[in-house]
PDB file of C-alpha atoms and ligand atoms in Angstrom:
ATOM      1  CA  MET A  15      -6.636  27.468 -14.587  1.00 52.00           C
ATOM      2  CA  SER A  16      -6.970  30.327 -12.158  1.00 49.00           C
ATOM      3  CA  THR A  17      -7.649  29.174  -8.612  1.00 52.00           C
ATOM      4  CA  LYS A  18      -9.768  32.289  -7.815  1.00 59.00           C
ATOM      5  CA  PHE A  19     -12.976  30.352  -8.624  1.00 69.00           C
ATOM      6  CA  GLU A  20     -15.129  28.994  -5.867  1.00 88.00           C
ATOM      7  CA  ASN A  21     -16.809  26.519  -8.182  1.00 93.00           C
ATOM      8  CA  ILE A  22     -15.665  24.355 -11.032  1.00 95.00           C
ATOM      9  CA  SER A  23     -17.599  22.789 -13.910  1.00 97.00           C
ATOM     10  CA  TYR A  24     -17.416  19.101 -14.628  1.00 98.00           C
ATOM     11  CA  ARG A  25     -18.474  17.865 -18.052  1.00 98.00           C
ATOM     12  CA  ILE A  26     -18.798  14.098 -17.780  1.00 98.00           C
ATOM     13  CA  ARG A  27     -19.613  11.495 -20.386  1.00 98.00           C
ATOM     14  CA  ARG A  28     -22.332   9.252 -18.987  1.00 98.00           C
ATOM     15  CA  PHE A  29     -23.511   5.870 -20.176  1.00 98.00           C
ATOM     16  CA  ASP A  30     -25.721   3.344 -18.452  1.00 97.00           C
ATOM     17  CA  PRO A  31     -26.104   0.279 -20.701  1.00 96.00           C
ATOM     18  CA  GLU A  32     -29.366  -0.603 -18.961  1.00 96.00           C
ATOM     19  CA  ARG A  33     -30.982   2.739 -19.828  1.00 96.00           C
ATOM     20  CA  ASP A  34     -29.026   4.497 -22.580  1.00 97.00           C
ATOM     21  CA  THR A  35     -28.628   3.570 -26.217  1.00 96.00           C
ATOM     22  CA  ALA A  36     -25.524   5.780 -26.546  1.00 96.00           C
ATOM     23  CA  PRO A  37     -23.225   7.849 -24.317  1.00 97.00           C
ATOM     24  CA  HIS A  38     -24.196  11.473 -23.627  1.00 98.00           C
ATOM     25  CA  TRP A  39     -22.649  14.424 -21.770  1.00 98.00           C
ATOM     26  CA  GLU A  40     -23.836  15.963 -18.526  1.00 98.00           C
ATOM     27  CA  GLU A  41     -22.559  19.070 -16.696  1.00 98.00           C
ATOM     28  CA  TYR A  42     -22.271  19.728 -12.995  1.00 98.00           C
ATOM     29  CA  ARG A  43     -20.949  22.551 -10.803  1.00 97.00           C
ATOM     30  CA  VAL A  44     -19.072  21.646  -7.638  1.00 97.00           C
ATOM     31  CA  PRO A  45     -17.262  23.726  -5.016  1.00 96.00           C
ATOM     32  CA  TYR A  46     -13.534  24.104  -5.676  1.00 95.00           C
ATOM     33  CA  THR A  47     -10.863  24.061  -3.006  1.00 94.00           C
ATOM     34  CA  PRO A  48      -7.149  24.642  -3.688  1.00 93.00           C
ATOM     35  CA  GLY A  49      -5.233  21.416  -4.190  1.00 94.00           C
ATOM     36  CA  MET A  50      -8.365  19.539  -5.249  1.00 96.00           C
ATOM     37  CA  THR A  51      -7.808  16.574  -7.547  1.00 97.00           C
ATOM     38  CA  VAL A  52     -10.053  15.482 -10.387  1.00 98.00           C
ATOM     39  CA  LEU A  53     -10.960  12.413  -8.331  1.00 98.00           C
ATOM     40  CA  GLU A  54     -12.025  14.545  -5.372  1.00 98.00           C
ATOM     41  CA  GLY A  55     -14.216  16.564  -7.729  1.00 98.00           C
ATOM     42  CA  LEU A  56     -15.878  13.378  -8.962  1.00 98.00           C
ATOM     43  CA  TRP A  57     -16.722  12.472  -5.379  1.00 98.00           C
ATOM     44  CA  LYS A  58     -18.297  15.936  -5.014  1.00 98.00           C
ATOM     45  CA  VAL A  59     -20.383  15.362  -8.158  1.00 98.00           C
ATOM     46  CA  LYS A  60     -21.541  12.061  -6.738  1.00 98.00           C
ATOM     47  CA  GLU A  61     -22.332  13.576  -3.348  1.00 98.00           C
ATOM     48  CA  LEU A  62     -24.097  16.725  -4.558  1.00 98.00           C
ATOM     49  CA  HIS A  63     -25.655  15.840  -7.917  1.00 98.00           C
ATOM     50  CA  SER A  64     -25.527  12.284  -9.173  1.00 98.00           C
ATOM     51  CA  PRO A  65     -25.187   9.352  -6.757  1.00 98.00           C
ATOM     52  CA  THR A  66     -25.265   6.932  -9.695  1.00 97.00           C
ATOM     53  CA  LEU A  67     -22.071   8.251 -11.305  1.00 98.00           C
ATOM     54  CA  ALA A  68     -19.659   5.309 -11.694  1.00 98.00           C
ATOM     55  CA  TRP A  69     -15.873   5.129 -11.927  1.00 98.00           C
ATOM     56  CA  ARG A  70     -13.061   3.012 -10.474  1.00 98.00           C
ATOM     57  CA  SER A  71     -10.663   4.219  -7.798  1.00 98.00           C
ATOM     58  CA  SER A  72      -9.042   2.793  -4.737  1.00 98.00           C
ATOM     59  CA  CYS A  73      -5.684   4.011  -3.390  1.00 98.00           C
ATOM     60  CA  ARG A  74      -6.074   7.758  -4.194  1.00 97.00           C
ATOM     61  CA  MET A  75      -2.277   7.992  -4.413  1.00 96.00           C
ATOM     62  CA  GLY A  76      -1.265   6.906  -7.945  1.00 97.00           C
ATOM     63  CA  VAL A  77      -0.417   3.351  -6.994  1.00 97.00           C
ATOM     64  CA  CYS A  78      -3.305   0.988  -7.762  1.00 98.00           C
ATOM     65  CA  GLY A  79      -3.853   2.148 -11.354  1.00 98.00           C
ATOM     66  CA  SER A  80      -7.640   1.938 -11.186  1.00 98.00           C
ATOM     67  CA  CYS A  81      -8.612   5.600 -11.797  1.00 98.00           C
ATOM     68  CA  GLY A  82      -7.318   5.994 -15.367  1.00 98.00           C
ATOM     69  CA  MET A  83      -9.665   8.166 -17.444  1.00 98.00           C
ATOM     70  CA  LEU A  84      -9.603  10.727 -20.250  1.00 98.00           C
ATOM     71  CA  ILE A  85      -9.226  14.130 -18.573  1.00 98.00           C
ATOM     72  CA  ASN A  86      -9.349  17.199 -20.812  1.00 97.00           C
ATOM     73  CA  GLY A  87      -8.353  15.022 -23.747  1.00 97.00           C
ATOM     74  CA  LYS A  88      -5.443  13.188 -22.159  1.00 97.00           C
ATOM     75  CA  PRO A  89      -5.366   9.773 -20.457  1.00 98.00           C
ATOM     76  CA  ARG A  90      -4.426  10.420 -16.820  1.00 98.00           C
ATOM     77  CA  LEU A  91      -4.953   9.194 -13.285  1.00 98.00           C
ATOM     78  CA  ALA A  92      -7.820  11.168 -11.710  1.00 98.00           C
ATOM     79  CA  CYS A  93      -6.244  10.917  -8.248  1.00 98.00           C
ATOM     80  CA  ASN A  94      -2.927  12.236  -9.523  1.00 96.00           C
ATOM     81  CA  THR A  95      -4.283  15.196 -11.517  1.00 97.00           C
ATOM     82  CA  GLN A  96      -4.877  18.462  -9.716  1.00 96.00           C
ATOM     83  CA  ILE A  97      -7.638  20.609 -11.201  1.00 96.00           C
ATOM     84  CA  ALA A  98      -5.292  23.608 -10.970  1.00 94.00           C
ATOM     85  CA  GLU A  99      -2.921  21.834 -13.426  1.00 92.00           C
ATOM     86  CA  LEU A 100      -5.539  21.847 -16.174  1.00 93.00           C
ATOM     87  CA  SER A 101      -5.517  24.824 -18.490  1.00 80.00           C
ATOM     88  CA  SER A 102      -9.297  25.090 -18.408  1.00 87.00           C
ATOM     89  CA  ASP A 103     -12.076  26.136 -16.046  1.00 86.00           C
ATOM     90  CA  THR A 104     -14.016  23.059 -17.079  1.00 95.00           C
ATOM     91  CA  VAL A 105     -12.917  19.534 -16.264  1.00 98.00           C
ATOM     92  CA  VAL A 106     -13.965  17.294 -19.134  1.00 98.00           C
ATOM     93  CA  VAL A 107     -13.967  13.635 -18.142  1.00 98.00           C
ATOM     94  CA  ALA A 108     -14.634  10.564 -20.293  1.00 98.00           C
ATOM     95  CA  PRO A 109     -13.759   6.878 -19.981  1.00 98.00           C
ATOM     96  CA  LEU A 110     -10.421   5.725 -21.390  1.00 98.00           C
ATOM     97  CA  PRO A 111     -10.709   5.400 -25.193  1.00 98.00           C
ATOM     98  CA  ASN A 112      -9.988   2.130 -27.027  1.00 98.00           C
ATOM     99  CA  PHE A 113     -11.951   0.052 -24.510  1.00 98.00           C
ATOM    100  CA  ASP A 114     -15.615  -0.881 -24.298  1.00 97.00           C
ATOM    101  CA  ILE A 115     -17.524   0.991 -21.597  1.00 97.00           C
ATOM    102  CA  VAL A 116     -18.966  -0.920 -18.669  1.00 98.00           C
ATOM    103  CA  ARG A 117     -20.735   2.185 -17.358  1.00 98.00           C
ATOM    104  CA  ASP A 118     -20.006   5.938 -17.187  1.00 98.00           C
ATOM    105  CA  LEU A 119     -16.219   6.254 -16.561  1.00 98.00           C
ATOM    106  CA  VAL A 120     -15.582   2.524 -16.138  1.00 98.00           C
ATOM    107  CA  PRO A 121     -13.729   0.952 -19.090  1.00 98.00           C
ATOM    108  CA  GLU A 122     -13.735  -2.779 -19.754  1.00 98.00           C
ATOM    109  CA  LEU A 123     -10.073  -3.619 -19.179  1.00 98.00           C
ATOM    110  CA  ALA A 124     -10.462  -7.412 -19.353  1.00 98.00           C
ATOM    111  CA  PRO A 125      -8.999  -7.681 -22.915  1.00 97.00           C
ATOM    112  CA  MET A 126      -5.893  -5.779 -21.795  1.00 98.00           C
ATOM    113  CA  PHE A 127      -5.375  -8.101 -18.836  1.00 98.00           C
ATOM    114  CA  ALA A 128      -5.982 -11.147 -21.052  1.00 97.00           C
ATOM    115  CA  SER A 129      -3.189  -9.995 -23.402  1.00 97.00           C
ATOM    116  CA  HIS A 130      -0.987  -9.292 -20.388  1.00 97.00           C
ATOM    117  CA  GLN A 131      -1.582 -12.765 -18.998  1.00 97.00           C
ATOM    118  CA  ALA A 132      -0.980 -14.414 -22.376  1.00 96.00           C
ATOM    119  CA  LEU A 133       2.556 -12.972 -22.449  1.00 96.00           C
ATOM    120  CA  MET A 134       3.400 -14.681 -19.174  1.00 96.00           C
ATOM    121  CA  PRO A 135       4.313 -11.672 -16.991  1.00 97.00           C
ATOM    122  CA  TYR A 136       6.226 -13.617 -14.367  1.00 94.00           C
ATOM    123  CA  VAL A 137       9.644 -15.182 -13.913  1.00 90.00           C
ATOM    124  CA  ILE A 138       9.921 -18.515 -15.736  1.00 90.00           C
ATOM    125  CA  ARG A 139      12.726 -20.896 -14.822  1.00 86.00           C
ATOM    126  CA  GLU A 140      13.572 -24.505 -15.582  1.00 84.00           C
ATOM    127  CA  ASP A 141      14.688 -25.187 -12.016  1.00 82.00           C
ATOM    128  CA  VAL A 142      11.113 -25.317 -10.758  1.00 83.00           C
ATOM    129  CA  GLU A 143      12.025 -26.888  -7.434  1.00 84.00           C
ATOM    130  CA  GLU A 144      14.480 -24.068  -6.639  1.00 80.00           C
ATOM    131  CA  ARG A 145      11.946 -21.473  -7.763  1.00 79.00           C
ATOM    132  CA  GLU A 146       9.171 -22.886  -5.618  1.00 84.00           C
ATOM    133  CA  HIS A 147      11.378 -23.666  -2.616  1.00 85.00           C
ATOM    134  CA  PRO A 148      14.413 -21.387  -2.947  1.00 79.00           C
ATOM    135  CA  THR A 149      17.488 -22.317  -0.968  1.00 80.00           C
ATOM    136  CA  ASN A 150      19.079 -18.934  -1.579  1.00 77.00           C
ATOM    137  CA  GLU A 151      18.574 -15.569  -3.255  1.00 77.00           C
ATOM    138  CA  PHE A 152      18.207 -15.404  -7.030  1.00 79.00           C
ATOM    139  CA  PHE A 153      21.056 -12.963  -7.229  1.00 77.00           C
ATOM    140  CA  GLN A 154      20.945 -10.004  -9.548  1.00 78.00           C
ATOM    141  CA  SER A 155      23.480  -7.201  -9.754  1.00 79.00           C
ATOM    142  CA  ALA A 156      22.507  -3.523  -9.726  1.00 83.00           C
ATOM    143  CA  HIS A 157      23.650  -3.303 -13.342  1.00 85.00           C
ATOM    144  CA  GLU A 158      21.367  -6.181 -14.336  1.00 85.00           C
ATOM    145  CA  LEU A 159      18.457  -4.637 -12.434  1.00 88.00           C
ATOM    146  CA  GLU A 160      18.924  -1.317 -14.191  1.00 90.00           C
ATOM    147  CA  HIS A 161      18.077  -2.911 -17.554  1.00 89.00           C
ATOM    148  CA  TYR A 162      14.439  -3.398 -16.649  1.00 94.00           C
ATOM    149  CA  LEU A 163      13.789  -1.439 -13.433  1.00 95.00           C
ATOM    150  CA  GLN A 164      11.764   1.397 -14.987  1.00 96.00           C
ATOM    151  CA  PHE A 165       9.364  -1.097 -16.593  1.00 97.00           C
ATOM    152  CA  THR A 166       8.498  -2.526 -13.165  1.00 97.00           C
ATOM    153  CA  TYR A 167       6.857   0.796 -12.260  1.00 97.00           C
ATOM    154  CA  CYS A 168       3.914   0.014 -14.572  1.00 98.00           C
ATOM    155  CA  ILE A 169       0.626   0.027 -12.605  1.00 98.00           C
ATOM    156  CA  LYS A 170      -1.516  -1.380 -15.454  1.00 98.00           C
ATOM    157  CA  CYS A 171      -3.800   1.672 -15.490  1.00 98.00           C
ATOM    158  CA  GLY A 172      -4.411   1.406 -19.242  1.00 98.00           C
ATOM    159  CA  CYS A 173      -3.469   5.046 -20.008  1.00 98.00           C
ATOM    160  CA  CYS A 174      -0.842   3.905 -22.544  1.00 98.00           C
ATOM    161  CA  MET A 175      -3.392   1.676 -24.284  1.00 98.00           C
ATOM    162  CA  ALA A 176      -5.864   4.561 -24.469  1.00 98.00           C
ATOM    163  CA  ALA A 177      -3.243   6.825 -26.080  1.00 98.00           C
ATOM    164  CA  CYS A 178      -1.903   4.298 -28.612  1.00 98.00           C
ATOM    165  CA  PRO A 179      -3.054   5.007 -32.195  1.00 97.00           C
ATOM    166  CA  THR A 180      -2.125   1.495 -33.278  1.00 97.00           C
ATOM    167  CA  PHE A 181      -4.146  -0.172 -30.524  1.00 97.00           C
ATOM    168  CA  ALA A 182      -7.029   2.136 -31.474  1.00 97.00           C
ATOM    169  CA  THR A 183      -7.158   0.834 -35.014  1.00 96.00           C
ATOM    170  CA  ASP A 184      -5.636  -2.649 -34.971  1.00 94.00           C
ATOM    171  CA  ALA A 185      -7.648  -5.268 -33.110  1.00 92.00           C
ATOM    172  CA  LEU A 186      -4.823  -7.809 -33.363  1.00 94.00           C
ATOM    173  CA  TYR A 187      -2.230  -5.678 -31.553  1.00 96.00           C
ATOM    174  CA  SER A 188      -1.509  -6.528 -27.892  1.00 96.00           C
ATOM    175  CA  GLY A 189      -0.722  -2.913 -27.064  1.00 97.00           C
ATOM    176  CA  PRO A 190       2.015  -1.160 -25.091  1.00 98.00           C
ATOM    177  CA  MET A 191       1.213  -2.407 -21.584  1.00 98.00           C
ATOM    178  CA  PRO A 192       1.350  -6.177 -22.250  1.00 98.00           C
ATOM    179  CA  LEU A 193       4.344  -5.826 -24.574  1.00 98.00           C
ATOM    180  CA  GLY A 194       6.212  -3.539 -22.184  1.00 98.00           C
ATOM    181  CA  GLN A 195       5.683  -6.049 -19.402  1.00 98.00           C
ATOM    182  CA  ALA A 196       6.800  -8.942 -21.618  1.00 97.00           C
ATOM    183  CA  HIS A 197      10.016  -7.004 -22.216  1.00 97.00           C
ATOM    184  CA  ARG A 198      10.339  -6.374 -18.485  1.00 97.00           C
ATOM    185  CA  TYR A 199      10.528 -10.151 -17.885  1.00 95.00           C
ATOM    186  CA  ASN A 200      12.580 -10.919 -20.996  1.00 94.00           C
ATOM    187  CA  SER A 201      15.149  -8.431 -19.669  1.00 93.00           C
ATOM    188  CA  ASP A 202      15.251  -9.951 -16.195  1.00 92.00           C
ATOM    189  CA  THR A 203      18.385 -12.055 -15.754  1.00 87.00           C
ATOM    190  CA  ARG A 204      16.506 -14.393 -13.417  1.00 87.00           C
ATOM    191  CA  ASP A 205      14.045 -15.260 -16.174  1.00 89.00           C
ATOM    192  CA  GLY A 206      14.302 -17.959 -18.834  1.00 88.00           C
ATOM    193  CA  GLY A 207      10.939 -17.422 -20.531  1.00 91.00           C
ATOM    194  CA  PHE A 208      12.032 -15.687 -23.728  1.00 93.00           C
ATOM    195  CA  ALA A 209      11.538 -18.804 -25.886  1.00 92.00           C
ATOM    196  CA  ALA A 210       8.017 -19.318 -24.542  1.00 93.00           C
ATOM    197  CA  ARG A 211       6.996 -15.652 -24.953  1.00 95.00           C
ATOM    198  CA  LYS A 212       8.562 -15.516 -28.396  1.00 93.00           C
ATOM    199  CA  GLN A 213       5.800 -17.737 -29.754  1.00 91.00           C
ATOM    200  CA  MET A 214       3.397 -14.823 -29.269  1.00 90.00           C
ATOM    201  CA  LEU A 215       5.836 -11.995 -29.879  1.00 93.00           C
ATOM    202  CA  VAL A 216       6.673 -13.083 -33.417  1.00 91.00           C
ATOM    203  CA  GLY A 217       2.957 -13.452 -34.225  1.00 88.00           C
ATOM    204  CA  GLU A 218       0.158 -11.020 -34.991  1.00 87.00           C
ATOM    205  CA  PRO A 219      -0.178  -9.472 -31.486  1.00 90.00           C
ATOM    206  CA  GLY A 220       3.549  -8.775 -31.223  1.00 94.00           C
ATOM    207  CA  PRO A 221       5.708  -5.637 -31.349  1.00 96.00           C
ATOM    208  CA  TRP A 222       6.036  -5.484 -35.154  1.00 95.00           C
ATOM    209  CA  ARG A 223       2.620  -3.841 -35.415  1.00 94.00           C
ATOM    210  CA  CYS A 224       3.911  -0.853 -33.365  1.00 96.00           C
ATOM    211  CA  HIS A 225       4.426   2.262 -35.528  1.00 93.00           C
ATOM    212  CA  TYR A 226       6.447   3.938 -32.762  1.00 94.00           C
ATOM    213  CA  ALA A 227       4.117   6.890 -32.303  1.00 96.00           C
ATOM    214  CA  GLY A 228       5.427   7.160 -28.730  1.00 96.00           C
ATOM    215  CA  GLU A 229       2.123   8.374 -27.243  1.00 97.00           C
ATOM    216  CA  CYS A 230       2.179   5.529 -24.708  1.00 98.00           C
ATOM    217  CA  SER A 231       5.354   6.868 -23.137  1.00 97.00           C
ATOM    218  CA  ARG A 232       4.151  10.483 -23.275  1.00 97.00           C
ATOM    219  CA  VAL A 233       1.061   9.802 -21.175  1.00 98.00           C
ATOM    220  CA  CYS A 234       2.385   7.212 -18.714  1.00 98.00           C
ATOM    221  CA  PRO A 235       1.730   8.618 -15.219  1.00 97.00           C
ATOM    222  CA  LYS A 236       4.588   6.581 -13.754  1.00 97.00           C
ATOM    223  CA  GLY A 237       7.334   7.686 -16.144  1.00 96.00           C
ATOM    224  CA  VAL A 238       7.561   4.266 -17.807  1.00 97.00           C
ATOM    225  CA  ASP A 239       8.679   4.193 -21.442  1.00 97.00           C
ATOM    226  CA  PRO A 240       6.779   1.323 -23.096  1.00 97.00           C
ATOM    227  CA  ALA A 241       7.678   2.614 -26.575  1.00 97.00           C
ATOM    228  CA  LYS A 242      11.338   2.036 -25.718  1.00 97.00           C
ATOM    229  CA  ALA A 243      10.532  -1.451 -24.374  1.00 97.00           C
ATOM    230  CA  ILE A 244       8.841  -2.359 -27.640  1.00 97.00           C
ATOM    231  CA  GLN A 245      11.773  -1.155 -29.761  1.00 96.00           C
ATOM    232  CA  LEU A 246      14.226  -3.071 -27.543  1.00 95.00           C
ATOM    233  CA  MET A 247      12.012  -6.120 -27.886  1.00 95.00           C
ATOM    234  CA  LYS A 248      12.177  -5.851 -31.683  1.00 95.00           C
ATOM    235  CA  ARG A 249      15.971  -5.777 -31.438  1.00 94.00           C
ATOM    236  CA  GLU A 250      15.924  -8.823 -29.193  1.00 92.00           C
ATOM    237  CA  LEU A 251      13.769 -10.716 -31.697  1.00 94.00           C
ATOM    238  CA  VAL A 252      16.121  -9.804 -34.554  1.00 93.00           C
ATOM    239  CA  PHE A 253      19.094 -10.998 -32.495  1.00 92.00           C
ATOM    240  CA  ASP A 254      17.237 -14.229 -31.869  1.00 91.00           C
ATOM    241  CA  TYR A 255      16.481 -14.631 -35.586  1.00 92.00           C
ATOM    242  CA  LEU A 256      20.196 -14.180 -36.303  1.00 91.00           C
ATOM    243  CA  GLY A 257      21.114 -16.695 -33.614  1.00 87.00           C
ATOM    244  CA  LEU A 258      22.689 -14.021 -31.419  1.00 82.00           C
ATOM    245  CA  HIS A 259      20.198 -14.038 -28.536  1.00 74.00           C
ATOM    246  CA  LYS A 260      21.852 -14.839 -25.221  1.00 68.00           C
ATOM    247  CA  THR A 261      20.109 -17.341 -22.986  1.00 60.00           C
ATOM    248  CA  LYS A 262      20.269 -15.795 -19.518  1.00 59.00           C
ATOM    249  CA  CYS A 263      18.715 -18.597 -17.524  1.00 52.00           C
ATOM    250  CA  PRO A 264      19.466 -20.994 -15.885  1.00 45.00           C
ATOM    251  CA  ALA A 265      23.078 -19.734 -15.896  1.00 43.00           C
ATOM    252  CA  ASN A 266      22.138 -17.261 -13.168  1.00 50.00           C
ATOM    253  CA  VAL A 267      21.206 -19.906 -10.627  1.00 50.00           C
ATOM    254  CA  ALA A 268      20.137 -19.138  -7.109  1.00 50.00           C
ATOM    255  CA  GLY A 269      22.791 -17.804  -4.793  1.00 51.00           C
ATOM    256  CA  LYS A 270      25.524 -17.512  -7.439  1.00 51.00           C
ATOM    257  CA  PRO A 271      26.122 -13.904  -8.554  1.00 50.00           C
ATOM    258  CA  THR A 272      27.010 -13.709 -12.234  1.00 52.00           C
ATOM    259  CA  ASP A 273      29.459 -10.855 -11.697  1.00 54.00           C
ATOM    260  CA  GLY A 274      30.597 -11.681  -8.171  1.00 50.00           C
ATOM    261  CA  LYS A 275      29.403  -8.303  -6.809  1.00 50.00           C
ATOM    262  CA  ARG A 276      27.090  -7.588  -3.936  1.00 49.00           C
ATOM    263  CA  ARG A 277      23.704  -5.982  -4.499  1.00 47.00           C
ATOM    264  CA  ASP A 278      24.401  -2.282  -4.091  1.00 50.00           C
ATOM    265  CA  ASN A 279      24.015   1.016  -5.966  1.00 50.00           C
ATOM    266  CA  ILE A 280      20.360   0.288  -6.709  1.00 49.00           C
ATOM    267  CA  PRO A 281      19.354   2.735  -9.476  1.00 52.00           C
ATOM    268  CA  GLU A 282      16.977   5.618  -8.783  1.00 56.00           C
ATOM    269  CA  ALA A 283      13.297   5.409  -9.739  1.00 53.00           C
ATOM    270  CA  PRO A 284      12.322   7.237 -12.948  1.00 55.00           C
ATOM    271  CA  PRO A 285      11.764  10.981 -12.450  1.00 59.00           C
ATOM    272  CA  HIS A 286       7.997  11.257 -13.065  1.00 56.00           C
ATOM    273  CA  THR A 287       6.765   8.817 -10.438  1.00 47.00           C
ATOM    274  CA  VAL A 288       4.195  10.142  -8.003  1.00 42.00           C
TER     275      VAL A 288
HETATM  276  S1  FES B 586      -6.973   5.646  -7.146  1.00 93.54           S
HETATM  277 FE1  FES B 586      -5.230   4.318  -7.273  1.00 93.54          FE
HETATM  278  S2  FES B 586      -4.095   5.173  -8.933  1.00 93.54           S
HETATM  279 FE2  FES B 586      -5.746   6.566  -8.664  1.00 93.54          FE
END
């Protein structure tokens, strides 16, 4: 978009379940300033035209994951999208697809978080006493960290879920965020929860429903590659079926490095982080 304009159009999908029977579109003109983000424009719409416009946002810096929405046809973070980046003089904003709408641009993300929680996204260990009251560091080498580091950058914004064609059409599928995070913990050498998570992963919500469209990874605003996580998870499940899965925990007990090396050479963050 050219930045010569003094004003910019916002086309926003509105829906108030207490008044509307179906979503509808409304248009607004707001003053444009160079460097303005889509989120800043929404605040202008609220200030100048429609105080009732609803969306979620908090950090305004691509960290909290609350401002995911469909912007000019692509799931993005409103705070991390400059209007000048869009190849249009109109900013078209709708709630993230594949979720029910609470109101206006607010999607109902509770089902996504329920799937996430069901896959136990935390470190599971048998030595509960050591986990709860650690006497030393749960050592992990830089090489071990590298296996899952990029997946820790997920901010649970739901953009990957909104882009996934399988999640759009298959109500049983957990979706890329919960599965990617399950892989993040399965790949963590401090974790021993693979057997527990496997109960869900081999079932209906698991990775076998993924058609590997790859849209989840294309839209992730943090450079995470959930499509890769899901394919690696499939491999892990096949290894387990063949009896080749390696139990990582509790061999890597607190304070005893598995490779005898100090924690150094921490890998770089993925390139597209904000
Ligand atoms: S407001 Fe926190 S990620 Fe956009």
